[in-house]
Short mmCIF file of C-alpha atoms (C1' of nucleotides) in Angstrom, two decimals:
data_model
loop_
_atom_site.label_atom_id
_atom_site.label_comp_id
_atom_site.label_asym_id
_atom_site.label_seq_id
_atom_site.Cartn_x
_atom_site.Cartn_y
_atom_site.Cartn_z
CA MET A 1 -43.36 41.07 -2.68
CA PRO A 2 -42.24 43.42 -5.38
CA GLU A 3 -44.82 46.05 -6.19
CA LEU A 4 -44.09 49.10 -8.33
CA PRO A 5 -41.66 50.82 -5.91
CA GLU A 6 -39.66 47.65 -5.38
CA VAL A 7 -39.52 46.90 -9.11
CA ASP A 8 -38.39 50.47 -9.70
CA VAL A 9 -35.54 50.08 -7.23
CA MET A 10 -34.58 46.83 -8.95
CA LYS A 11 -34.63 48.61 -12.32
CA THR A 12 -32.32 51.32 -11.05
CA GLY A 13 -29.92 48.75 -9.65
CA LEU A 14 -29.90 46.70 -12.84
CA GLU A 15 -29.25 49.78 -14.96
CA GLU A 16 -26.10 50.39 -13.00
CA LEU A 17 -25.00 46.76 -12.86
CA VAL A 18 -25.68 45.21 -16.27
CA VAL A 19 -26.12 47.86 -18.97
CA GLY A 20 -23.40 47.43 -21.56
CA LYS A 21 -22.80 43.76 -20.83
CA THR A 22 -23.07 41.14 -23.57
CA ILE A 23 -24.66 37.74 -22.96
CA GLU A 24 -22.41 34.77 -23.66
CA SER A 25 -24.84 32.02 -22.61
CA VAL A 26 -27.96 31.40 -20.55
CA ASP A 27 -28.84 28.58 -18.14
CA VAL A 28 -32.42 27.80 -17.15
CA TYR A 29 -33.09 25.56 -14.16
CA TRP A 30 -36.89 25.93 -13.93
CA ASP A 31 -38.58 25.90 -17.31
CA ALA A 32 -41.88 27.45 -16.24
CA ILE A 33 -40.12 30.76 -15.57
CA ILE A 34 -39.68 31.13 -19.33
CA ASP A 35 -43.15 31.86 -20.67
CA GLN A 36 -42.16 32.58 -24.26
CA PRO A 37 -40.63 31.39 -26.50
CA SER A 38 -39.52 27.81 -25.70
CA VAL A 39 -36.67 27.40 -23.24
CA ASP A 40 -34.37 26.19 -26.02
CA GLU A 41 -35.12 29.21 -28.19
CA PHE A 42 -34.80 31.54 -25.21
CA LYS A 43 -31.29 30.27 -24.46
CA LYS A 44 -30.23 30.32 -28.10
CA ASP A 45 -31.72 33.69 -29.04
CA LEU A 46 -30.04 35.59 -26.21
CA VAL A 47 -26.48 34.60 -27.10
CA GLY A 48 -24.56 37.65 -28.27
CA ASP A 49 -27.24 40.12 -27.17
CA GLN A 50 -25.99 43.27 -25.45
CA ILE A 51 -28.03 44.94 -22.70
CA LEU A 52 -28.67 48.51 -23.80
CA ASP A 53 -31.15 49.72 -21.19
CA VAL A 54 -33.46 48.57 -18.39
CA ARG A 55 -36.94 50.04 -18.05
CA ARG A 56 -40.05 49.55 -15.93
CA ARG A 57 -43.76 49.67 -16.70
CA GLY A 58 -46.13 48.87 -13.84
CA LYS A 59 -44.57 45.87 -12.11
CA TYR A 60 -42.81 44.71 -15.29
CA LEU A 61 -39.11 45.05 -16.00
CA ILE A 62 -38.10 45.48 -19.64
CA PHE A 63 -34.54 44.75 -20.70
CA LYS A 64 -33.79 46.50 -23.98
CA LEU A 65 -31.28 44.29 -25.79
CA SER A 66 -29.47 44.80 -29.06
CA ASN A 67 -31.64 42.17 -30.76
CA HIS A 68 -34.56 41.60 -28.39
CA ASP A 69 -36.84 42.94 -25.68
CA LEU A 70 -36.82 40.81 -22.54
CA VAL A 71 -39.86 41.39 -20.35
CA SER A 72 -39.60 40.11 -16.77
CA HIS A 73 -42.21 39.97 -14.04
CA LEU A 74 -41.00 39.22 -10.51
CA ARG A 75 -44.45 38.34 -9.16
CA MET A 76 -44.14 37.44 -5.49
CA THR A 77 -40.56 36.54 -4.75
CA GLY A 78 -38.48 37.12 -7.86
CA GLY A 79 -35.27 39.10 -7.88
CA TYR A 80 -31.95 39.64 -9.61
CA SER A 81 -28.40 39.79 -8.35
CA LEU A 82 -25.05 40.15 -10.09
CA GLU A 83 -22.20 37.80 -9.31
CA THR A 84 -18.84 39.17 -10.34
CA ASN A 85 -16.52 36.63 -8.79
CA ASP A 86 -17.41 33.04 -8.04
CA LEU A 87 -20.79 31.86 -9.20
CA GLU A 88 -22.87 31.09 -6.12
CA LYS A 89 -26.20 29.63 -7.16
CA ASP A 90 -28.59 28.11 -4.66
CA LYS A 91 -31.79 26.11 -4.92
CA HIS A 92 -33.79 29.27 -5.64
CA THR A 93 -31.65 30.33 -8.61
CA HIS A 94 -33.64 29.49 -11.74
CA VAL A 95 -32.06 31.47 -14.57
CA ILE A 96 -28.47 32.60 -15.03
CA PHE A 97 -27.25 35.01 -17.70
CA HIS A 98 -23.52 34.56 -18.21
CA PHE A 99 -21.77 37.64 -19.59
CA GLU A 100 -18.71 37.84 -21.81
CA ASP A 101 -16.85 39.79 -19.11
CA GLY A 102 -17.09 36.81 -16.75
CA SER A 103 -19.86 38.13 -14.51
CA HIS A 104 -23.28 36.52 -14.12
CA LEU A 105 -26.80 37.86 -13.62
CA LEU A 106 -28.81 35.48 -11.44
CA TYR A 107 -32.60 35.35 -11.32
CA HIS A 108 -33.82 33.87 -8.06
CA ASP A 109 -37.41 33.21 -7.07
CA ILE A 110 -38.47 31.19 -4.03
CA ARG A 111 -42.05 30.66 -5.13
CA LYS A 112 -41.24 30.32 -8.85
CA PHE A 113 -44.17 32.57 -9.83
CA GLY A 114 -42.05 34.98 -11.86
CA ARG A 115 -42.16 34.92 -15.67
CA MET A 116 -39.91 36.03 -18.54
CA TYR A 117 -41.05 36.84 -22.06
CA LEU A 118 -38.54 37.23 -24.88
CA MET A 119 -39.55 38.93 -28.11
CA ASP A 120 -38.02 40.70 -31.07
CA ARG A 121 -36.39 44.08 -30.61
CA ASN A 122 -38.92 46.84 -29.79
CA GLU A 123 -41.80 44.35 -29.84
CA SER A 124 -42.60 44.91 -26.15
CA LYS A 125 -44.62 47.88 -27.34
CA ASN A 126 -47.01 45.37 -28.90
CA PHE A 127 -46.93 42.92 -25.98
CA THR A 128 -50.51 42.43 -24.81
CA PRO A 129 -49.93 42.35 -21.02
CA LEU A 130 -48.11 45.68 -21.27
CA LEU A 131 -50.69 47.17 -23.63
CA LYS A 132 -53.48 46.40 -21.19
CA LEU A 133 -51.83 48.18 -18.27
CA GLY A 134 -53.51 51.24 -16.83
CA PRO A 135 -51.66 54.48 -16.03
CA GLU A 136 -48.79 54.64 -13.54
CA PRO A 137 -49.92 55.70 -10.05
CA THR A 138 -48.11 59.02 -10.21
CA MET A 139 -49.43 62.56 -10.52
CA GLU A 140 -47.71 62.83 -13.90
CA ASP A 141 -49.40 59.78 -15.42
CA LEU A 142 -52.64 59.35 -13.49
CA ASP A 143 -55.08 61.92 -14.86
CA PHE A 144 -57.03 63.39 -11.98
CA MET A 145 -60.38 63.93 -13.69
CA LYS A 146 -60.20 60.65 -15.58
CA PHE A 147 -59.50 58.79 -12.34
CA ILE A 148 -62.40 60.45 -10.53
CA THR A 149 -64.78 59.77 -13.40
CA GLU A 150 -63.80 56.18 -14.09
CA LEU A 151 -64.24 55.12 -10.47
CA GLY A 152 -67.95 55.46 -11.19
CA ASP A 153 -67.76 52.74 -13.83
CA TYR A 154 -67.03 49.91 -11.42
CA ASN A 155 -69.44 48.24 -9.04
CA ILE A 156 -66.73 46.23 -7.29
CA PRO A 157 -64.99 46.81 -3.93
CA ILE A 158 -62.52 49.67 -4.25
CA LYS A 159 -59.78 47.40 -2.86
CA SER A 160 -60.29 44.96 -5.74
CA LEU A 161 -60.24 47.79 -8.29
CA LEU A 162 -56.94 49.14 -6.95
CA LEU A 163 -55.39 45.71 -7.57
CA ASP A 164 -56.70 45.63 -11.16
CA GLN A 165 -53.60 46.40 -13.24
CA THR A 166 -55.72 47.53 -16.18
CA PHE A 167 -57.17 50.31 -14.00
CA ILE A 168 -53.90 51.43 -12.40
CA ALA A 169 -50.56 49.70 -13.01
CA GLY A 170 -48.29 48.89 -10.10
CA LEU A 171 -50.32 48.71 -6.92
CA GLY A 172 -50.19 45.43 -5.01
CA ASN A 173 -51.72 44.33 -1.76
CA ILE A 174 -49.53 46.44 0.52
CA TYR A 175 -49.89 49.76 -1.26
CA ALA A 176 -53.60 49.21 -1.94
CA ASP A 177 -54.29 48.75 1.79
CA GLU A 178 -52.05 51.65 2.78
CA SER A 179 -53.65 53.95 0.19
CA LEU A 180 -57.15 53.16 1.45
CA PHE A 181 -56.12 53.82 5.05
CA ARG A 182 -54.59 57.14 4.05
CA ALA A 183 -57.79 58.09 2.23
CA LYS A 184 -59.96 56.81 5.13
CA ILE A 185 -61.97 54.58 2.82
CA HIS A 186 -63.35 51.17 3.80
CA PRO A 187 -61.91 48.55 1.40
CA LEU A 188 -65.32 46.99 0.72
CA THR A 189 -66.87 50.24 -0.47
CA PRO A 190 -68.04 49.78 -4.08
CA ALA A 191 -65.94 52.04 -6.31
CA ASN A 192 -68.99 53.69 -7.82
CA GLN A 193 -70.35 54.62 -4.39
CA LEU A 194 -67.41 56.74 -3.28
CA ASN A 195 -68.39 60.34 -2.79
CA ARG A 196 -66.51 63.18 -4.40
CA GLY A 197 -64.42 63.91 -1.32
CA GLN A 198 -63.37 60.30 -1.01
CA THR A 199 -62.32 60.05 -4.66
CA VAL A 200 -60.18 63.15 -4.33
CA LYS A 201 -58.59 61.85 -1.14
CA LEU A 202 -57.93 58.52 -2.79
CA TYR A 203 -56.17 60.12 -5.75
CA TYR A 204 -53.76 61.93 -3.47
CA ALA A 205 -53.38 58.95 -1.12
CA ILE A 206 -52.29 56.65 -3.94
CA THR A 207 -49.87 59.08 -5.55
CA ASP A 208 -48.44 60.12 -2.16
CA ILE A 209 -47.97 56.53 -0.96
CA ILE A 210 -46.22 55.49 -4.16
CA ARG A 211 -44.01 58.58 -4.20
CA ILE A 212 -42.96 58.06 -0.59
CA ALA A 213 -42.35 54.34 -1.13
CA MET A 214 -40.16 55.09 -4.16
CA THR A 215 -38.05 57.61 -2.27
CA GLU A 216 -37.71 55.16 0.62
CA GLY A 217 -36.41 52.41 -1.67
CA GLY A 218 -39.58 50.32 -1.44
CA SER A 219 -40.58 48.00 1.35
CA SER A 220 -38.62 45.14 2.80
CA ILE A 221 -40.86 42.49 4.25
CA ARG A 222 -40.20 38.76 4.15
CA ASN A 223 -36.56 39.50 3.33
CA TYR A 224 -37.14 41.34 0.07
CA LYS A 225 -33.91 42.91 -1.16
CA ASN A 226 -33.00 44.94 -4.22
CA ALA A 227 -30.39 44.18 -6.86
CA PHE A 228 -27.65 45.29 -4.48
CA GLY A 229 -28.96 43.12 -1.66
CA GLU A 230 -30.19 46.20 0.20
CA GLN A 231 -33.45 46.65 2.02
CA GLY A 232 -36.00 49.44 1.63
CA ASN A 233 -37.55 51.51 4.40
CA PHE A 234 -41.22 51.91 3.54
CA GLN A 235 -42.23 49.16 5.98
CA ASN A 236 -41.53 51.76 8.69
CA TYR A 237 -44.31 53.91 7.24
CA MET A 238 -46.95 51.17 7.06
CA LYS A 239 -50.09 51.86 9.09
CA VAL A 240 -52.25 48.80 8.49
CA TYR A 241 -50.55 46.13 6.37
CA GLY A 242 -49.54 43.19 8.55
CA LYS A 243 -50.73 44.99 11.67
CA GLU A 244 -53.95 43.14 12.48
CA GLY A 245 -54.70 43.35 16.18
CA GLU A 246 -52.37 46.30 16.71
CA ALA A 247 -53.75 49.67 17.79
CA CYS A 248 -54.47 52.11 14.94
CA GLN A 249 -51.89 54.90 15.08
CA VAL A 250 -54.67 57.46 14.71
CA CYS A 251 -57.54 56.24 16.92
CA PHE A 252 -56.10 53.20 18.78
CA THR A 253 -58.85 50.91 17.52
CA PRO A 254 -57.43 47.43 16.73
CA ILE A 255 -56.60 46.98 13.04
CA GLU A 256 -58.77 44.31 11.43
CA LYS A 257 -58.03 41.85 8.67
CA ILE A 258 -60.67 40.56 6.27
CA LYS A 259 -60.80 38.92 2.85
CA VAL A 260 -61.68 41.06 -0.15
CA GLY A 261 -61.65 39.26 -3.48
CA GLN A 262 -59.68 36.38 -1.92
CA ARG A 263 -56.98 38.80 -0.75
CA GLY A 264 -55.99 39.58 2.82
CA THR A 265 -57.08 43.14 3.52
CA HIS A 266 -56.03 45.26 6.49
CA PHE A 267 -57.94 48.32 7.68
CA CYS A 268 -59.00 50.38 10.68
CA PRO A 269 -62.74 49.84 11.31
CA GLN A 270 -62.96 53.23 13.03
CA CYS A 271 -61.03 55.45 10.59
CA GLN A 272 -62.19 53.70 7.41
CA VAL A 273 -65.96 53.84 7.52
CA GLU A 274 -68.15 52.40 4.79
CA ALA A 275 -69.83 54.90 2.55
CA ALA A 276 -73.14 56.18 3.87
CA LEU A 277 -75.80 54.84 1.55
"C1'" DC B 1 -68.32 41.84 -21.16
"C1'" DA B 2 -67.81 41.72 -16.25
"C1'" DT B 3 -66.80 39.10 -12.48
"C1'" DG B 4 -65.19 35.11 -9.62
"C1'" DC B 5 -62.32 31.44 -8.51
"C1'" DG B 6 -58.68 27.86 -9.02
"C1'" DT B 7 -53.87 27.44 -10.21
"C1'" DC B 8 -49.04 27.89 -9.80
"C1'" DC B 9 -45.20 27.46 -5.70
"C1'" DT B 10 -42.42 27.36 -1.19
"C1'" DG B 11 -41.60 28.85 3.46
"C1'" DC B 12 -43.29 29.82 7.58
"C1'" DA B 13 -46.34 29.69 11.51
"C1'" DA B 14 -50.10 27.95 14.01
"C1'" DG B 15 -52.40 24.09 15.95
"C1'" DC B 16 -52.71 19.61 17.88
"C1'" DT C 1 -41.19 17.52 19.56
"C1'" DG C 2 -42.95 16.56 15.12
"C1'" DC C 3 -46.40 16.34 12.16
"C1'" DT C 4 -50.23 18.42 9.34
"C1'" DT C 5 -52.68 22.26 7.75
"C1'" DG C 6 -53.36 26.76 6.14
"C1'" DC C 7 -51.89 31.04 4.60
"C1'" DA C 8 -49.25 34.48 1.83
"C1'" DG C 9 -50.55 36.53 -3.22
"C1'" DG C 10 -49.84 38.49 -9.03
"C1'" DA C 11 -51.60 37.34 -13.05
"C1'" DC C 12 -53.60 34.10 -16.03
"C1'" DG C 13 -57.08 30.75 -17.66
"C1'" DC C 14 -61.33 29.14 -17.51
"C1'" DA C 15 -66.17 29.13 -15.88
"C1'" DT C 16 -70.37 31.53 -15.11
#
DNA sequence: CATGCGTCCTGCAAGC
DNA sequence: TGCTTGCAGGACGCAT
């Protein structure tokens, strides 16, 4: 499932593969992928647009086109690939951008949760979902003191807060669980009950985990691949995600899995103790 | 306003 | 073996 590091890898791949290409036509095979405008307008408006740049904000991709901004969210299973020779679409290919040079950019998405939003040029800066995003989980963007202070504003489980994109943009279930393990914080601990030491550890855990995941090309679980069809390596660094029942690498206690805010949550019951109240 | 839950989807795995 | 059931989860919409 693409989280920030995986989307970033996809962005880098797309930059190399499609910048400079001009769209000749667009096919849409699953209408719900196109959130705005209508499918007909989407297909019509993109004709003749040239791809100038590809950017990322949180888990969103932003294609900067000569006449539009195209915002794309991959959600669970979305992804892009470029076909330069024969067009090989399968049942999971839902949108195809045909380029004037004869190549094709395919959007595929098994679960069909992904969404695309087309708007006028430079209007993504006024696009509400992007405006609401919190800071990037990097040391450059995530202000240390602000992070520490704002944790005290939320009386919800810290795991749930880490998944709130308006608090921090880009963390998903994997990196939230891995960050909490690294910081030795129990996922159910209310955010406003973390002590000073825990908040500091959490800041560095999040930024470290994301930095490592980005340098390792993201994670490849459930066959996730980047725009080049390559896999990432961060799954080799995972300590708790998907490891329920396995011995903790630190203390050998079996990793447990619980539900927090309807989401599967993995943690070590020995290393990640609840805050002392 | 803050929080919680159902919804969208398909593939896979577990259970009988 | 073959069927049914449940689970995976990001973000939104609606309810409380």
